[in-house]
Amino acid sequence: MITNNFSYKDLIDNLIDREPFAFARYGDGEWNAIFGKDGTNCDGHEYYEDMGKRLADIVRSNPSYLM
């Protein structure tokens, strides 16, 4: 089991033990959308206000998976 106080060793142990786990990785584009930045990511996808709000809601919900 992984808690919010996980380490990379915990991740490796889960992989070795084949224990299912999930995590989210937010890059610059996701954070730009959350903070309402205008523009696009490196692939040309626009930052949408609705997407930013939904991503922020996920972060605020303190999900049980790794972020």
Tab-separated table of C-alpha atoms in Angstrom, residues 20-64:
chain	number	residue	atom	x	y	z
A	20	PRO	CA	-1.651	-2.521	-8.537
A	21	PHE	CA	-1.362	1.213	-7.971
A	22	ALA	CA	-2.247	4.420	-9.744
A	23	PHE	CA	-0.715	7.858	-9.862
A	24	ALA	CA	-1.246	11.130	-11.694
A	25	ARG	CA	1.512	13.212	-13.251
A	26	TYR	CA	0.754	16.858	-13.902
A	27	GLY	CA	3.192	18.649	-16.191
A	28	ASP	CA	3.557	22.315	-17.115
A	29	GLY	CA	0.480	22.233	-19.340
A	30	GLU	CA	-1.792	20.939	-16.606
A	31	TRP	CA	-0.518	23.511	-14.099
A	32	ASN	CA	-0.819	26.294	-16.667
A	33	ALA	CA	-4.456	25.300	-17.210
A	34	ILE	CA	-5.111	25.151	-13.457
A	35	PHE	CA	-3.671	28.647	-12.973
A	36	GLY	CA	-5.624	30.048	-15.923
A	37	LYS	CA	-2.715	30.805	-18.239
A	38	ASP	CA	-3.667	31.739	-21.786
A	39	GLY	CA	-2.011	29.950	-24.652
A	40	THR	CA	-1.152	26.421	-25.679
A	41	ASN	CA	1.104	23.580	-24.640
A	42	CYS	CA	4.082	22.398	-26.698
A	43	ASP	CA	1.736	20.291	-28.860
A	44	GLY	CA	-0.462	23.278	-29.679
A	45	HIS	CA	-3.385	22.226	-27.460
A	46	GLU	CA	-5.135	25.236	-25.942
A	47	TYR	CA	-5.563	25.651	-22.198
A	48	TYR	CA	-9.307	25.591	-21.563
A	49	GLU	CA	-10.827	27.228	-18.506
A	50	ASP	CA	-13.113	24.239	-17.883
A	51	MET	CA	-10.194	21.820	-18.072
A	52	GLY	CA	-8.232	23.927	-15.587
A	53	LYS	CA	-11.145	23.991	-13.155
A	54	ARG	CA	-11.624	20.228	-13.388
A	55	LEU	CA	-7.925	19.565	-12.833
A	56	ALA	CA	-7.914	21.932	-9.844
A	57	ASP	CA	-10.939	20.101	-8.405
A	58	ILE	CA	-9.016	16.834	-8.632
A	59	VAL	CA	-6.004	18.289	-6.800
A	60	ARG	CA	-8.245	19.790	-4.093
A	61	SER	CA	-10.081	16.465	-3.614
A	62	ASN	CA	-6.885	14.858	-2.248
A	63	PRO	CA	-7.372	11.598	-4.179
A	64	SER	CA	-6.205	8.279	-2.812
